[in-house]
PDB file of C-alpha atoms and ligand atoms in Angstrom:
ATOM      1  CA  UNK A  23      22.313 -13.379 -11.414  1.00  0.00           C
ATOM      2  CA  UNK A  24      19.642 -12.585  -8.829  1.00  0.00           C
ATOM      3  CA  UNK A  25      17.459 -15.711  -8.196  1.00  0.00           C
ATOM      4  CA  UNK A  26      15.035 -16.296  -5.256  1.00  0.00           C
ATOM      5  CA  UNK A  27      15.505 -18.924  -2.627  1.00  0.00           C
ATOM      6  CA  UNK A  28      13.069 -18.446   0.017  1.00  0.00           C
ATOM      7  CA  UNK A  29       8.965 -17.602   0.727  1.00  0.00           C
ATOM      8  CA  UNK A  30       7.734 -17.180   4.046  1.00  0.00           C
ATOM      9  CA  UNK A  31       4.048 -16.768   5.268  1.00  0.00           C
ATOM     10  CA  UNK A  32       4.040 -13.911   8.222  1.00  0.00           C
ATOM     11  CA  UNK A  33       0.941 -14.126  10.502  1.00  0.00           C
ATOM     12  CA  UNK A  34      -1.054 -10.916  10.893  1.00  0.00           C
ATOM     13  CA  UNK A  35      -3.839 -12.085  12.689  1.00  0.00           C
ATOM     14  CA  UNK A  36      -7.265 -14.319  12.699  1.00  0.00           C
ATOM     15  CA  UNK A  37     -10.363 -12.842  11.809  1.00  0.00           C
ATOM     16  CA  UNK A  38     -14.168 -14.127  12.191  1.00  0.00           C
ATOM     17  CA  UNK A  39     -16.339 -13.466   9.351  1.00  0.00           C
ATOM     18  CA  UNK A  40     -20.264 -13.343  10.716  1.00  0.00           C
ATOM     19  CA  UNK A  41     -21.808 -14.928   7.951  1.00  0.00           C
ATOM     20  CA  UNK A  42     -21.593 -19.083   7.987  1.00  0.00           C
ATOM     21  CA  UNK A  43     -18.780 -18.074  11.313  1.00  0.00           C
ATOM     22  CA  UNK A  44     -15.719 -18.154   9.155  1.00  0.00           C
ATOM     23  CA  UNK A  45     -12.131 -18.442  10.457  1.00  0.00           C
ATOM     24  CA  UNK A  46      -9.551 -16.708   8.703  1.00  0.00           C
ATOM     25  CA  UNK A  47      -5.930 -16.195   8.400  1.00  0.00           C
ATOM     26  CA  UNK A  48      -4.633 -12.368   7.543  1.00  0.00           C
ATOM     27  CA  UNK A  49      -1.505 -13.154   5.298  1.00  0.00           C
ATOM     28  CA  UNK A  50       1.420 -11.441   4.491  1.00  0.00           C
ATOM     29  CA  UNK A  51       4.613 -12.691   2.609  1.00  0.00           C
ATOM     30  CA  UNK A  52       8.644 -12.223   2.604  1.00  0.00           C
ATOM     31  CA  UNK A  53      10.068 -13.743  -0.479  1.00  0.00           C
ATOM     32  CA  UNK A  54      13.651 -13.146  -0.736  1.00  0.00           C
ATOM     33  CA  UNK A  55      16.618 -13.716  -3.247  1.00  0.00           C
ATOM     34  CA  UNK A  56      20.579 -14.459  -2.902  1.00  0.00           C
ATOM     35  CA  UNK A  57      21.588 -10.816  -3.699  1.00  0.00           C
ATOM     36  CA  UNK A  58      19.961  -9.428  -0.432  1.00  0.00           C
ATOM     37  CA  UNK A  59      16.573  -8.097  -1.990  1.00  0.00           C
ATOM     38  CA  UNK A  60      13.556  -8.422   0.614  1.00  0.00           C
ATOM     39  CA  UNK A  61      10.046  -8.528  -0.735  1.00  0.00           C
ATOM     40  CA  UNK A  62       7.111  -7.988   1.332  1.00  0.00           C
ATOM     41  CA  UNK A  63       3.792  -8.489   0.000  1.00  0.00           C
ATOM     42  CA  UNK A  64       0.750  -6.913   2.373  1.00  0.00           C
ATOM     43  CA  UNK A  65       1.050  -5.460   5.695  1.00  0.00           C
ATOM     44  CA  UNK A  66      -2.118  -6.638   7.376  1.00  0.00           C
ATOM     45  CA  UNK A  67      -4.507  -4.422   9.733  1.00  0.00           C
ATOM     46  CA  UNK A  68      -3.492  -1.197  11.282  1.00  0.00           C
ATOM     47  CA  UNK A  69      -1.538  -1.702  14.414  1.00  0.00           C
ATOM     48  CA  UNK A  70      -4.372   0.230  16.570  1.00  0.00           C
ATOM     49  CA  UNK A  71      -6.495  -2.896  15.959  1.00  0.00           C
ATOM     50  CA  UNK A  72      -4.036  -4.924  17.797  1.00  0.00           C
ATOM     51  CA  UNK A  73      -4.838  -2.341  21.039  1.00  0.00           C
ATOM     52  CA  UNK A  74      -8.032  -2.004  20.546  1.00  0.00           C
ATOM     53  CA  UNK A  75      -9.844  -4.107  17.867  1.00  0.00           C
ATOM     54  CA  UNK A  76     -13.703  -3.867  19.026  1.00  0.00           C
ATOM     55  CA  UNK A  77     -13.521  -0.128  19.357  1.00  0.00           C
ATOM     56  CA  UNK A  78     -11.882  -0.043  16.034  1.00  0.00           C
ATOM     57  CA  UNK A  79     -14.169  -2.404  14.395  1.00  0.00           C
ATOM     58  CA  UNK A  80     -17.245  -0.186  15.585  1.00  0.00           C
ATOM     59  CA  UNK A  81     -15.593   2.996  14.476  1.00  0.00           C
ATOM     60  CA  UNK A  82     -14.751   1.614  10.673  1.00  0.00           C
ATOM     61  CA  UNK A  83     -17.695  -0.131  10.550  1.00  0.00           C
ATOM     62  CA  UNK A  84     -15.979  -3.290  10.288  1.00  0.00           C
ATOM     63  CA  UNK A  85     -17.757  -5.157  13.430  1.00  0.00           C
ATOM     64  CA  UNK A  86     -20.855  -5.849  10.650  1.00  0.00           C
ATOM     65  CA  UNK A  87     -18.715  -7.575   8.735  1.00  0.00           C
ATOM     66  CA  UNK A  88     -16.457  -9.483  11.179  1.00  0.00           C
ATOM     67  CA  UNK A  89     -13.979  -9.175  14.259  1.00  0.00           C
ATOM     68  CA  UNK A  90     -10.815 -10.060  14.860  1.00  0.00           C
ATOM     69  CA  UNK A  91     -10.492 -12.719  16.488  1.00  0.00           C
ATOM     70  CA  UNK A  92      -6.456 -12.514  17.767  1.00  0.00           C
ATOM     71  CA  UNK A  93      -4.452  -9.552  16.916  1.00  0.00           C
ATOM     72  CA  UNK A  94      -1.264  -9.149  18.762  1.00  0.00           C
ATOM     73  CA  UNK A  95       1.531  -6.876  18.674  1.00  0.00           C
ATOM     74  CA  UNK A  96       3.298 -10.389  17.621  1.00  0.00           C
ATOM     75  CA  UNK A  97       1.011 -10.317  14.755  1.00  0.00           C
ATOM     76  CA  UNK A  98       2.205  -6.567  13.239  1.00  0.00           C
ATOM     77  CA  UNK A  99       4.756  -6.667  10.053  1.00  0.00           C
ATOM     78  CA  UNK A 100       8.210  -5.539  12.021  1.00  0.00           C
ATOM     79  CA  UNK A 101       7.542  -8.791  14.755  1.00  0.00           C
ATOM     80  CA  UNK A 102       6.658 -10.867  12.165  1.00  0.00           C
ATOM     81  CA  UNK A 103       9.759  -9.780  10.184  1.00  0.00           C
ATOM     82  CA  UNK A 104      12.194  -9.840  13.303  1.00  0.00           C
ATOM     83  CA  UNK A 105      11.463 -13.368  13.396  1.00  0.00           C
ATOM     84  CA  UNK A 106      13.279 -13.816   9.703  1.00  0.00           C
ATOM     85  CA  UNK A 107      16.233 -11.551  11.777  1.00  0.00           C
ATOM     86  CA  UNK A 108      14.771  -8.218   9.359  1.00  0.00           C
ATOM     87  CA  UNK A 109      14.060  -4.964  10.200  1.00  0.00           C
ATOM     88  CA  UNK A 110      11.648  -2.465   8.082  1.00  0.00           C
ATOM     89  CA  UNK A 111      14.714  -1.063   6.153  1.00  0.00           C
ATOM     90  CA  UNK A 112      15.949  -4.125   4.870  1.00  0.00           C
ATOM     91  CA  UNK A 113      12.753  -4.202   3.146  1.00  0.00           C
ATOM     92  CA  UNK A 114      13.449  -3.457  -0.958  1.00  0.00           C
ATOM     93  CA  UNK A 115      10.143  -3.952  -2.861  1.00  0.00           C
ATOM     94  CA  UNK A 116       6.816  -3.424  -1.252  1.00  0.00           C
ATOM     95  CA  UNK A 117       3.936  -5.084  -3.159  1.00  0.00           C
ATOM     96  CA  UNK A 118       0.407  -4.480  -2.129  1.00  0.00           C
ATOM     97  CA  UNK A 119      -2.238  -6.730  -3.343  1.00  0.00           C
ATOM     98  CA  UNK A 120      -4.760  -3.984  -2.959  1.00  0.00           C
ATOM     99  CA  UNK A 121      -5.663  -1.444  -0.898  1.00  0.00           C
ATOM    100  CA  UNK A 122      -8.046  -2.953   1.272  1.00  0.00           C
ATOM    101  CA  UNK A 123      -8.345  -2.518   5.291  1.00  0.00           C
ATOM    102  CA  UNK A 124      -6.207  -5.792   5.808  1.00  0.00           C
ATOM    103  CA  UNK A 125      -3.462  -5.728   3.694  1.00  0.00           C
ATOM    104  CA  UNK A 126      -2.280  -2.107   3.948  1.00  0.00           C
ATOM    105  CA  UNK A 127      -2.045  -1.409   7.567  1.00  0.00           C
ATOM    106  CA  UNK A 128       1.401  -1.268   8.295  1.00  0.00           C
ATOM    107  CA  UNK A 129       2.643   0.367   4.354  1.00  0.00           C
ATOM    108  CA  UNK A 130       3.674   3.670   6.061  1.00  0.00           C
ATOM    109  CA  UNK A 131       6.403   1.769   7.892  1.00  0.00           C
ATOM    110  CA  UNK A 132       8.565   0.984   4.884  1.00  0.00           C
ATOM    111  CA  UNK A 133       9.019   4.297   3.124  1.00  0.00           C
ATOM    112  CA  UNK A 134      12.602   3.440   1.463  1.00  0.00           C
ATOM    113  CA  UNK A 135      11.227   0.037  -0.290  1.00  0.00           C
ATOM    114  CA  UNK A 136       9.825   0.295  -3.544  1.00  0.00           C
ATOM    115  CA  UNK A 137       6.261   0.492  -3.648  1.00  0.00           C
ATOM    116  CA  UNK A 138       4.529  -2.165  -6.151  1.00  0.00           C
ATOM    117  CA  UNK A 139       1.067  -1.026  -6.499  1.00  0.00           C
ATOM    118  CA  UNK A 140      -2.493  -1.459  -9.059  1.00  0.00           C
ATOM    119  CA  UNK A 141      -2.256   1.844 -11.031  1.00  0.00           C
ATOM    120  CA  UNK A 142      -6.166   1.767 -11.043  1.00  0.00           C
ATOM    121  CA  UNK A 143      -6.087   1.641  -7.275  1.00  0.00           C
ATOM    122  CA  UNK A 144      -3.314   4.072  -6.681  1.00  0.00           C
ATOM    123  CA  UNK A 145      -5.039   6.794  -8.918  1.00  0.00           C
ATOM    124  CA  UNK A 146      -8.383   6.864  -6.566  1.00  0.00           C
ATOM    125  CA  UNK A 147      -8.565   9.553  -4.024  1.00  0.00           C
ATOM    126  CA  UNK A 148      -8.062   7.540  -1.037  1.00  0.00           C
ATOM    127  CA  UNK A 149      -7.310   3.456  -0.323  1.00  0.00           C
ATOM    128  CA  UNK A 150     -10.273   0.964  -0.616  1.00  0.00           C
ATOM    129  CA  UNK A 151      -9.852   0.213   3.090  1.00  0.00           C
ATOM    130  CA  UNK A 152     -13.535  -0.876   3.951  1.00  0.00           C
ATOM    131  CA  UNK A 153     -17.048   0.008   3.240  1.00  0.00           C
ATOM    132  CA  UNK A 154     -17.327   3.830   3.180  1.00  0.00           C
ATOM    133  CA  UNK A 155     -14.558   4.522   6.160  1.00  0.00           C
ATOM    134  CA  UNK A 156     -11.151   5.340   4.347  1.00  0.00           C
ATOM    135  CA  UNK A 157      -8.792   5.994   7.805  1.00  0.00           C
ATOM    136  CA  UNK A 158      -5.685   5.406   5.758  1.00  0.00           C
ATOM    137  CA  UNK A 159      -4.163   7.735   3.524  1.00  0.00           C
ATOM    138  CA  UNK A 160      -1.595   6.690   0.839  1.00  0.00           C
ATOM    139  CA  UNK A 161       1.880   6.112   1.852  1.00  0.00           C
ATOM    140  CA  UNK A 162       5.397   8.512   0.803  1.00  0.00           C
ATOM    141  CA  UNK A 163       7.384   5.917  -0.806  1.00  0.00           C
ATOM    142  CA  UNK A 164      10.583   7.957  -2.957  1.00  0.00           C
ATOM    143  CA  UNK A 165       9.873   5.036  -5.811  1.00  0.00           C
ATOM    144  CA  UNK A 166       6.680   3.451  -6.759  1.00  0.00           C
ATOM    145  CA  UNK A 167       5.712   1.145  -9.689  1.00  0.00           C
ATOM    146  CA  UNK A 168       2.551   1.353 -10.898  1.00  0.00           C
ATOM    147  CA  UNK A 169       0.941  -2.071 -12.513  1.00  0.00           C
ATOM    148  CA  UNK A 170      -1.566  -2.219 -15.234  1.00  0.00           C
ATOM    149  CA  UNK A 171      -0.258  -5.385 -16.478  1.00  0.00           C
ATOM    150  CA  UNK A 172       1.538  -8.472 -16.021  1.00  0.00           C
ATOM    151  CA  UNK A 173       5.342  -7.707 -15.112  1.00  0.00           C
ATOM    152  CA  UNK A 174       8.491  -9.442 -14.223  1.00  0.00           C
ATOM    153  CA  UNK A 175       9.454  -7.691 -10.836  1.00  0.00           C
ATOM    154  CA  UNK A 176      12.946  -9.317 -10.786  1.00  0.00           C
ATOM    155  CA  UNK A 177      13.988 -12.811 -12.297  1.00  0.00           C
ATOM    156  CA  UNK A 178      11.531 -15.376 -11.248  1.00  0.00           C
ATOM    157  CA  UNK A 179       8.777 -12.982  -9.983  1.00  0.00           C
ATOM    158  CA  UNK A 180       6.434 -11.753 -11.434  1.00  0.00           C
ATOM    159  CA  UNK A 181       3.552  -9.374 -10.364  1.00  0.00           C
ATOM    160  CA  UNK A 182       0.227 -10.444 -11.996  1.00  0.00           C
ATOM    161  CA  UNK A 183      -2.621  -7.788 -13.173  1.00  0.00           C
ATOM    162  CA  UNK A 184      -5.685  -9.535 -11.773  1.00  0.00           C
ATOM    163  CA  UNK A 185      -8.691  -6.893 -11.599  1.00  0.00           C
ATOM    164  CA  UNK A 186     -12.064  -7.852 -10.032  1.00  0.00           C
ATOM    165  CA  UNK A 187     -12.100  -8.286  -6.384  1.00  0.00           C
ATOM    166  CA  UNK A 188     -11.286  -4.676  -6.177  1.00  0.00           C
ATOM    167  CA  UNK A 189      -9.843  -2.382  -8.790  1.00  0.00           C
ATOM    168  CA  UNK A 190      -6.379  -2.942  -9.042  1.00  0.00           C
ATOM    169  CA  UNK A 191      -5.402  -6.497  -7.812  1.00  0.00           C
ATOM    170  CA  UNK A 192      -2.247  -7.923  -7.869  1.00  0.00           C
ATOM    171  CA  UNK A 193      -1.516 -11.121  -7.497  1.00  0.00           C
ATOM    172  CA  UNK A 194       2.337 -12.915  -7.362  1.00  0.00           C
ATOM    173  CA  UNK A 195       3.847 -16.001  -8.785  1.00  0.00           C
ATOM    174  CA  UNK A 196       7.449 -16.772  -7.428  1.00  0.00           C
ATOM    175  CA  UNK A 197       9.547 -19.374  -9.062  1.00  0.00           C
ATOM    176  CA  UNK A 198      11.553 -20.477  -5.947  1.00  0.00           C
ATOM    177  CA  UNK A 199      14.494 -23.224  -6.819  1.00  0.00           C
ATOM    178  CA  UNK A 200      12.854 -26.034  -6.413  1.00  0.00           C
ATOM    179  CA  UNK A 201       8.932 -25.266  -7.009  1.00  0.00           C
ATOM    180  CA  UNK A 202       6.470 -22.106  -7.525  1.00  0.00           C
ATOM    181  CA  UNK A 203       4.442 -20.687  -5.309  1.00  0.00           C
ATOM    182  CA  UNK A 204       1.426 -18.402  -6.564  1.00  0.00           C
ATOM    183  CA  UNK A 205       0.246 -16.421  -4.074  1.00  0.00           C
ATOM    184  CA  UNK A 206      -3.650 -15.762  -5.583  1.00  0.00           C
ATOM    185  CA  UNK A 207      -4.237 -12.460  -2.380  1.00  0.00           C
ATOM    186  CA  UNK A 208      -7.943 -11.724  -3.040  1.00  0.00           C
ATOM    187  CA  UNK A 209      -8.477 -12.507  -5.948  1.00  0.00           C
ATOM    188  CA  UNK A 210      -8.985 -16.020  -5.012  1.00  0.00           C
ATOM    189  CA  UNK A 211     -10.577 -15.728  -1.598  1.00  0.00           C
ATOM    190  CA  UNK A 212     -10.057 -19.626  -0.723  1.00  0.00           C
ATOM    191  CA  UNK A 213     -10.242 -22.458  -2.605  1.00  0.00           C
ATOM    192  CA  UNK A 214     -14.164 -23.319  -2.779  1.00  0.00           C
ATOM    193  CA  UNK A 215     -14.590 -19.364  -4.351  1.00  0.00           C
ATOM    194  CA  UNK A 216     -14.397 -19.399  -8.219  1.00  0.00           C
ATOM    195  CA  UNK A 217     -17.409 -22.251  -7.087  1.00  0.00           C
ATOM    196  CA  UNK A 218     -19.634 -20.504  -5.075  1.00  0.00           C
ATOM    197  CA  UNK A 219     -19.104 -16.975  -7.076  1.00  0.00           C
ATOM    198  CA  UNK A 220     -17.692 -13.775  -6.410  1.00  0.00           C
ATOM    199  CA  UNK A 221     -20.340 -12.083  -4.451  1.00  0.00           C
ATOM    200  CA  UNK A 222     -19.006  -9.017  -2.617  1.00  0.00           C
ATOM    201  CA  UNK A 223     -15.990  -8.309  -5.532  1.00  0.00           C
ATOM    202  CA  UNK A 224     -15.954  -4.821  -7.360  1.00  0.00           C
ATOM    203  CA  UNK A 225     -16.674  -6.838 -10.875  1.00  0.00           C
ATOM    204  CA  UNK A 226     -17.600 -10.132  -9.921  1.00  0.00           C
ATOM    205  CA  UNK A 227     -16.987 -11.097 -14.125  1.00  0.00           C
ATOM    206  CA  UNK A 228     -13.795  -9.691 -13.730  1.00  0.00           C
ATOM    207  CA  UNK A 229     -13.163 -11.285 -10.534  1.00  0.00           C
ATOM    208  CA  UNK A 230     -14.074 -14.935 -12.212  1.00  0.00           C
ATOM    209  CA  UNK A 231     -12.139 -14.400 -15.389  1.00  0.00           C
ATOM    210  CA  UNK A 232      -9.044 -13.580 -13.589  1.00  0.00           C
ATOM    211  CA  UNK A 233      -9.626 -16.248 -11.089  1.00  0.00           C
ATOM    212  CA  UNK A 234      -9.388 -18.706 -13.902  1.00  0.00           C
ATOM    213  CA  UNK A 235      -6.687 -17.252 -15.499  1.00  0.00           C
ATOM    214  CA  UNK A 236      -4.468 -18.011 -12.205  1.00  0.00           C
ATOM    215  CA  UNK A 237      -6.215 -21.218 -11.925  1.00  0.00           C
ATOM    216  CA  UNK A 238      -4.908 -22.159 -15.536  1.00  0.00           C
ATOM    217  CA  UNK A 239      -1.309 -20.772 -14.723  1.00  0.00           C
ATOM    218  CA  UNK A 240      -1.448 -22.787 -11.796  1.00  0.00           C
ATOM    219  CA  UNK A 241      -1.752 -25.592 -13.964  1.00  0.00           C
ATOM    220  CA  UNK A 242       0.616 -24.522 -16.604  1.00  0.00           C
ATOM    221  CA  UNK A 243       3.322 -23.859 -14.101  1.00  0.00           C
ATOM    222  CA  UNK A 244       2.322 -26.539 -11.575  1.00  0.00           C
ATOM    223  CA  UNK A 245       2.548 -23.888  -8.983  1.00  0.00           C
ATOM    224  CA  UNK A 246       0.997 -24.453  -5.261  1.00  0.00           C
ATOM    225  CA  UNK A 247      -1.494 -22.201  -4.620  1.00  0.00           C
ATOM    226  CA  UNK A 248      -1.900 -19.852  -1.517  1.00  0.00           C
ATOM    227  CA  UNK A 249      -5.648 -18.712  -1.300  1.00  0.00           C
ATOM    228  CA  UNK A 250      -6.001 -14.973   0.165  1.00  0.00           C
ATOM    229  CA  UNK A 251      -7.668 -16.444   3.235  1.00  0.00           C
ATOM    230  CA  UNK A 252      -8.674 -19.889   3.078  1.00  0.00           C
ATOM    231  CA  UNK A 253      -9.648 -21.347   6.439  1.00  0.00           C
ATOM    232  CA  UNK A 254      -8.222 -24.999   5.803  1.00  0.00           C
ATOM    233  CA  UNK A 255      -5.224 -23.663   4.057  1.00  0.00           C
ATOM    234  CA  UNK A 256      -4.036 -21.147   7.176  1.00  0.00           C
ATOM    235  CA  UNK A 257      -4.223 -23.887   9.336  1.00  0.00           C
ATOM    236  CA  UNK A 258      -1.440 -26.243   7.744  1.00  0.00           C
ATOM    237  CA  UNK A 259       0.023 -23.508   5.855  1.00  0.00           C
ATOM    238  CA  UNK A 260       4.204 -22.960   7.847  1.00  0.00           C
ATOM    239  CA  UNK A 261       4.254 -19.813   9.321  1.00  0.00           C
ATOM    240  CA  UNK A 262       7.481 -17.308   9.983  1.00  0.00           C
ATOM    241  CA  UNK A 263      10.514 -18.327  10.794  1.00  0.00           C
ATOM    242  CA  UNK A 264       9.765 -21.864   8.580  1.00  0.00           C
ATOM    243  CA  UNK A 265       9.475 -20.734   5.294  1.00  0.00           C
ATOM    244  CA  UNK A 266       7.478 -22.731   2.831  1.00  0.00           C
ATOM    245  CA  UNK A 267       9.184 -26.040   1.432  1.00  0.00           C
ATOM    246  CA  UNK A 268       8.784 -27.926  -1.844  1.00  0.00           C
ATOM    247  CA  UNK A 269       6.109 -30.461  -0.532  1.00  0.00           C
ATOM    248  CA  UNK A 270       4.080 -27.975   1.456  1.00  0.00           C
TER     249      UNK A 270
HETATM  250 ZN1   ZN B 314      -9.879  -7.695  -0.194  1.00  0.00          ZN
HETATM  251 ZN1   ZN B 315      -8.276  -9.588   2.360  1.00  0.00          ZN
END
């Protein structure tokens, strides 16, 4: 019976947020199981912004927001993965959080995986990505599932409806043999959020109810959370190859 033994944190990047000069990590994940299925969850920033990022940042309008701050080509999704010894095609499931500019940059590069997706964000015209510049269209995968509620993905992971920060959110909790891991994406921003409010979400009511709905399965499950992009957290957090361990 399919069971999943590892979770590893891939490095896309730093970013600077302008406001209060915020450092932060851009995530993605690699959770796999003993009969050879490879989930990725988020693919990080477009690979031009690792040539280019300031010219990028002024032409998405980004560079009011932000700028990245280191953005390699050791930072895209297939490095990241060679580093587990994967390529793209040995990549089954595809989930994307959501659709925005940092987490869907690299989702053409996987057609054959199975894309895992927030039905309410797969049925708008075009991907969040940011503010009003949408330079991403939607990917060809053959197979896509589209969430609009809590499901189990395969035994001991499950993809979480959590609505709010944008549209469709999806969040993941992965029962891994000897702990869980619940990986919150945006819809918990970093630790100190459901605190200090969710200014900037799509519903910020949304956005706090289903922050404390992961919060409380947290609890119940005694699962270690992984913020979307929580300054302290990225620091300490063990990056590809090291995958995460029971007492991290
Ligand atoms: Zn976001
Ligand atoms: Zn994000």
């Amino acid at each position: 019976m399919t069971s999943l033994t590892r979770l590893f944190v891939l490095d896309y990047g730093l970013f600077q947020v302008h406001e209060n000069q915020r450092v932060i990590g851009i995530p993605g994940f690699l959770i796999q199981t003993n009969t050879n299925h490879n989930i990725l969850v988020d693919t990080g920033f477009p690979a031009r912004y690792a040539t280019d990022p300031e010219a990028e940042g002024r032409t998405d309008g980004l560079d009011g927001f932000g700028r990245i701050l280191s953005l390699s080509h050791d930072n895209l999704p297939a490095v990241q993965l060679a580093r587990i010894g994967l390529e793209a095609h040995d990549i089954t499931h595809l989930i994307v959080t959501h659709t925005h500019i940092d987490h869907i940059g690299g989702w053409h590069d996987f057609p054959q995986a199975t894309l895992v997706i927030g039905r309410a964000e797969r049925s708008l015209e075009r991907p969040l990505y940011f503010g009003n510049a949408s330079r991403m269209t939607w990917p060809s995968h053959q197979h896509e599932i589209l969430v609009d509620h809590d499901l189990e993905l395969l035994p001991g992971l499950h993809v979480l409806f959590t609505p709010g920060h944008s549209p469709g959110h999806l969040s993941v909790l992965a029962r891994l043999p000897h702990h869980t891991v619940l990986l919150a994406g945006d819809a918990i921003n970093r630790a100190t959020e459901p605190v200090e409010g969710f200014s900037g979400a799509w519903d910020e009511t949304l956005a706090q109810s289903s922050a404390e709905r992961l919060l409380n399965l947290a609890r119940l499950e005694n699962a270690t959370v992984i913020y979307g992009h929580d300054p302290e957290q990225w620091k300490i957090l063990p990056k590809a190859p090291n995958w995460i361990s029971p007492d991290r």
